[in-house]
XYZ file of C-alpha atoms in Angstrom:
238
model
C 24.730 -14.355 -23.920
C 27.269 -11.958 -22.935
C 25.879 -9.039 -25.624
C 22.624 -10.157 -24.487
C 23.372 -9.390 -21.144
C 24.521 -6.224 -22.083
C 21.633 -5.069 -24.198
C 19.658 -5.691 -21.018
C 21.988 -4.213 -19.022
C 21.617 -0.832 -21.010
C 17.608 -1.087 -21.152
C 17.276 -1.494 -17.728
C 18.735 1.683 -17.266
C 16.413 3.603 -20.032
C 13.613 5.560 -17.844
C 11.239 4.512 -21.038
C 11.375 1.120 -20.650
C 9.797 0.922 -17.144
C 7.119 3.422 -18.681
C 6.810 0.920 -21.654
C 6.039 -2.343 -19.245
C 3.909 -0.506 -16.884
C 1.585 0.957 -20.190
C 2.083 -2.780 -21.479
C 1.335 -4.263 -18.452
C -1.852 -2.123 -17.637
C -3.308 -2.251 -21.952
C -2.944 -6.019 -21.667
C -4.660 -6.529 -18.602
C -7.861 -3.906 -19.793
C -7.979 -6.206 -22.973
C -8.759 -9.052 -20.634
C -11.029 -7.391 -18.470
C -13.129 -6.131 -21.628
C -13.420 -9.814 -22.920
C -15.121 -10.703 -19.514
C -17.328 -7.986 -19.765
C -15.441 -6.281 -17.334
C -16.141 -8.983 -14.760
C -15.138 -7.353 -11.074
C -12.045 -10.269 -10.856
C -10.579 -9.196 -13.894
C -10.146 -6.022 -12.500
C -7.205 -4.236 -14.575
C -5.050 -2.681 -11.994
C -5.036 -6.226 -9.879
C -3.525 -7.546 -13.193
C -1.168 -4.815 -14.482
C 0.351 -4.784 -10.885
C 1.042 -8.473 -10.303
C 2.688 -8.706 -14.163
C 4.976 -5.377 -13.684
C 6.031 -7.709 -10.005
C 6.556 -10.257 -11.885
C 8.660 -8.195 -14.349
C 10.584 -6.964 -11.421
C 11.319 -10.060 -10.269
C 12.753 -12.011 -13.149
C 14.917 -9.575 -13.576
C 16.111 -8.737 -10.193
C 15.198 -4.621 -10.674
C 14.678 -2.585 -7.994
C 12.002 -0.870 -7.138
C 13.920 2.250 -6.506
C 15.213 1.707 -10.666
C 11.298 0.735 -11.840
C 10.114 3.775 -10.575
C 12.994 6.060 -11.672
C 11.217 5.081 -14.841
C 8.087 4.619 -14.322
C 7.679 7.759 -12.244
C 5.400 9.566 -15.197
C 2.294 7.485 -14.274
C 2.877 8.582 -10.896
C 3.135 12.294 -11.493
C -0.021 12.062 -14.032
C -2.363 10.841 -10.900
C -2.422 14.975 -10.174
C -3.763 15.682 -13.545
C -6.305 12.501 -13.796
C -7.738 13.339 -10.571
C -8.444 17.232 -11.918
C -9.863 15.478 -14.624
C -12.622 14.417 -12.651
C -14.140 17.471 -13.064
C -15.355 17.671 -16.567
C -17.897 14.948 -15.574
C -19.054 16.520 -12.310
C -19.514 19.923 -14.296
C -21.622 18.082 -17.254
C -23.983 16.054 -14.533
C -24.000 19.570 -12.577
C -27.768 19.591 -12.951
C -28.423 16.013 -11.143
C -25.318 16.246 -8.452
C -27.418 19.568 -7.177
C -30.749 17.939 -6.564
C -29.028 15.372 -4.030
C -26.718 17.387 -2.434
C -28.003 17.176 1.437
C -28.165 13.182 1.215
C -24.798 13.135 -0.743
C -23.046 15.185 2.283
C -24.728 12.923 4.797
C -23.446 9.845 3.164
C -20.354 11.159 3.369
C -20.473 11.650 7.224
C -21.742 8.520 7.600
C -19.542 6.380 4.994
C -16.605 8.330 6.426
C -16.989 7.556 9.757
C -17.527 4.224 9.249
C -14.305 3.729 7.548
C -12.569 5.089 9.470
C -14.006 3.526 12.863
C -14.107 0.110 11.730
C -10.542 -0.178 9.886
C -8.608 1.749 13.368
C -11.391 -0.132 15.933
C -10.876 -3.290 14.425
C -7.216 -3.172 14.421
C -7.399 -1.660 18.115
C -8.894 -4.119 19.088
C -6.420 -6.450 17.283
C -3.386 -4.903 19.400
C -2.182 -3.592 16.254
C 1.104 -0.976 16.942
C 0.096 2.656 17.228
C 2.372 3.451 14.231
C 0.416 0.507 12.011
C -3.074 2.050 13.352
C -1.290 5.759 11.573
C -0.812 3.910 8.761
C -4.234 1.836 8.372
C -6.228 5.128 9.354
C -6.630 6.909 5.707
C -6.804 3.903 3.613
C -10.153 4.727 1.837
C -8.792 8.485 0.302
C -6.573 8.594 -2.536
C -3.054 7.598 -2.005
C -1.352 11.156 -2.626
C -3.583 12.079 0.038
C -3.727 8.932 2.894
C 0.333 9.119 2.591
C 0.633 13.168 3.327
C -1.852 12.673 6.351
C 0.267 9.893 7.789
C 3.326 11.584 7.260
C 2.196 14.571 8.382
C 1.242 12.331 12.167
C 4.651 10.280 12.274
C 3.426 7.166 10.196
C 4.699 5.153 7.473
C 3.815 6.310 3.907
C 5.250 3.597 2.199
C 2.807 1.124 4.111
C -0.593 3.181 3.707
C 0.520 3.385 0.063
C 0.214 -0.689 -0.081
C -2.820 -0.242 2.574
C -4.764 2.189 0.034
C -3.879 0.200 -2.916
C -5.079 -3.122 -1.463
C -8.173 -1.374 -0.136
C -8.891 -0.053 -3.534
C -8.669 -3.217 -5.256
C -10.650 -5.461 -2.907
C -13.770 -2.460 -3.107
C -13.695 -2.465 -6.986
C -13.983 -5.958 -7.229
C -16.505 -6.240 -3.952
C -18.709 -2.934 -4.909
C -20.410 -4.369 -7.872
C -21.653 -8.346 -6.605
C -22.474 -6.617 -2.856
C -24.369 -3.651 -4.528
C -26.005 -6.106 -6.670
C -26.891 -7.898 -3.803
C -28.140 -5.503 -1.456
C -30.235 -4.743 -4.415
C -29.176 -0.404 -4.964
C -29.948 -0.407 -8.462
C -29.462 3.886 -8.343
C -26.195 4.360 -9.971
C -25.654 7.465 -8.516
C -25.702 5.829 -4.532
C -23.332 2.943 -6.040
C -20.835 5.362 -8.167
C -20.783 7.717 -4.731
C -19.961 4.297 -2.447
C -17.518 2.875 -4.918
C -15.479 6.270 -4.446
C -15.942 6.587 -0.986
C -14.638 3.281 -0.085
C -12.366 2.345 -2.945
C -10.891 6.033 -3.941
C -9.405 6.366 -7.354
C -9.513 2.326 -8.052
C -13.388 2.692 -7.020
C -13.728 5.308 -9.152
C -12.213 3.665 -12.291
C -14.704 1.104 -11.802
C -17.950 2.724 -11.512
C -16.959 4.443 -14.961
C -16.515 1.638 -16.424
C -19.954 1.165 -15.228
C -21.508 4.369 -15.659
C -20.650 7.346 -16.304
C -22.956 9.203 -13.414
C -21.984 6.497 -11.727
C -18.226 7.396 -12.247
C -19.237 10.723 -11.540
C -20.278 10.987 -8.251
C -17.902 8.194 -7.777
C -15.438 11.320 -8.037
C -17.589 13.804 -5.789
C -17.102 11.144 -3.319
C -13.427 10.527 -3.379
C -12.661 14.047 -3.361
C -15.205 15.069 -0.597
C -13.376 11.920 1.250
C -9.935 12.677 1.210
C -10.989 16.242 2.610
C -13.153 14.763 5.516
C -10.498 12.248 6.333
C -7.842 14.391 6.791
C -9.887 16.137 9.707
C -11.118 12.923 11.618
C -7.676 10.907 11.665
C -6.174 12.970 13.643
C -9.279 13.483 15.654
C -9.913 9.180 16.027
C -6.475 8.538 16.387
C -5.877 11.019 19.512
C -9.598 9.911 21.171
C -7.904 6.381 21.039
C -4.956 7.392 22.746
């Protein structure tokens, strides 16, 4: 017990080995989302984040040591989002022709974000620095957590806000899209990224890949909207 104690001891404290569970953590839980066909519940990055917890937990690591480790994954978000690119530049052609309704989506879907998440919560008595926080929840999580910095918020909160609002609109986009019968995959690749950011994103190419494209167009166009009407809402509601 006591050399196993030891060994673990010593692993724990191996940046590679937090890399190693979050890659195992995130492969295993895209093998079960393949065998259902990729069913919106078995979304991947719901799975790989409750079994890395779970992970933590057992063995009573700290967040601050898991993502000493782990801290790769986090750095290749820069990259992967760049990466979104080589799409857009291939489906050039078909993002051109729908240019003026894309950009007014984007008003629209913007807005709406952003009015109902800070309204609601307004409404809710919800603590100016919470409402900072809440505010960029639908843009990418690099993004949401410089803009509330950058107005006195919490970063480490919007980061759980953005995360949990990316995971509820990949699983929702798909059975409400399907419902409100948009059968265009290049309106329900542009909503998935406008509401859901990167997760969104993920999941409309796993749908399609215009769909995963202007999924992209969307969450980039987003994150540069949003930074200009948080601090805009959030001083009309003071």
């Amino acid at each position: 017990m006591t050399g196993d104690f030891a060994l673990w001891v010593f692993l724990s404290r191996t940046p590679l080995l937090w890399l190693t569970v979050t890659l195992t953590a995130y492969v295993v839980a895209d093998r079960v989302s393949a065998a259902t066909g990729r069913h919106p519940l078995a979304n991947p990055v719901l799975h790989a984040i409750w079994m890395v917890g779970l992970v933590l937990i057992v063995t009573r690591t700290p967040y601050a040591v898991y993502f000493e480790g782990a801290q790769f994954v986090h750095f290749l978000l820069g990259p992967a989002t760049v990466a979104l690119a080589i799409p857009l530049y291939e489906h050039r052609k078909t993002v051109t022709r729908v240019l003026v309704p894309m950009l007014a989506a984007l008003v629209v879907g913007s807005t709406v974000a952003l009015v109902t998440g800070i309204g609601t919560a307004k409404l809710l008595g919800v603590p100016d620095p919470i409402l900072i926080a809440l505010a960029p929840k639908s843009v990418t999580a690099s993004v949401a957590m410089g803009i509330t910095s950058a107005l006195g918020g919490d970063p480490t909160l919007t980061a759980v806000l953005v995360i949990l609002t990316g995971i509820l609109g990949a699983i929702l986009v798909t059975p409400l899209l399907d419902r409100l019968g948009v059968t265009d995959y290049r309106a329900r690749g542009f909503a998935a990224g406008l509401a859901a950011h990167g997760i969104g994103t993920a999941r409309a190419f796993q749908v399609s890949e215009v769909a995963g494209t202007f999924a992209g167009i969307a969450m980039g166009l987003n994150a540069f909207l949003t930074a200009v009407l948080v601090p805009l809402a959030l001083a009309f509601l003071r």
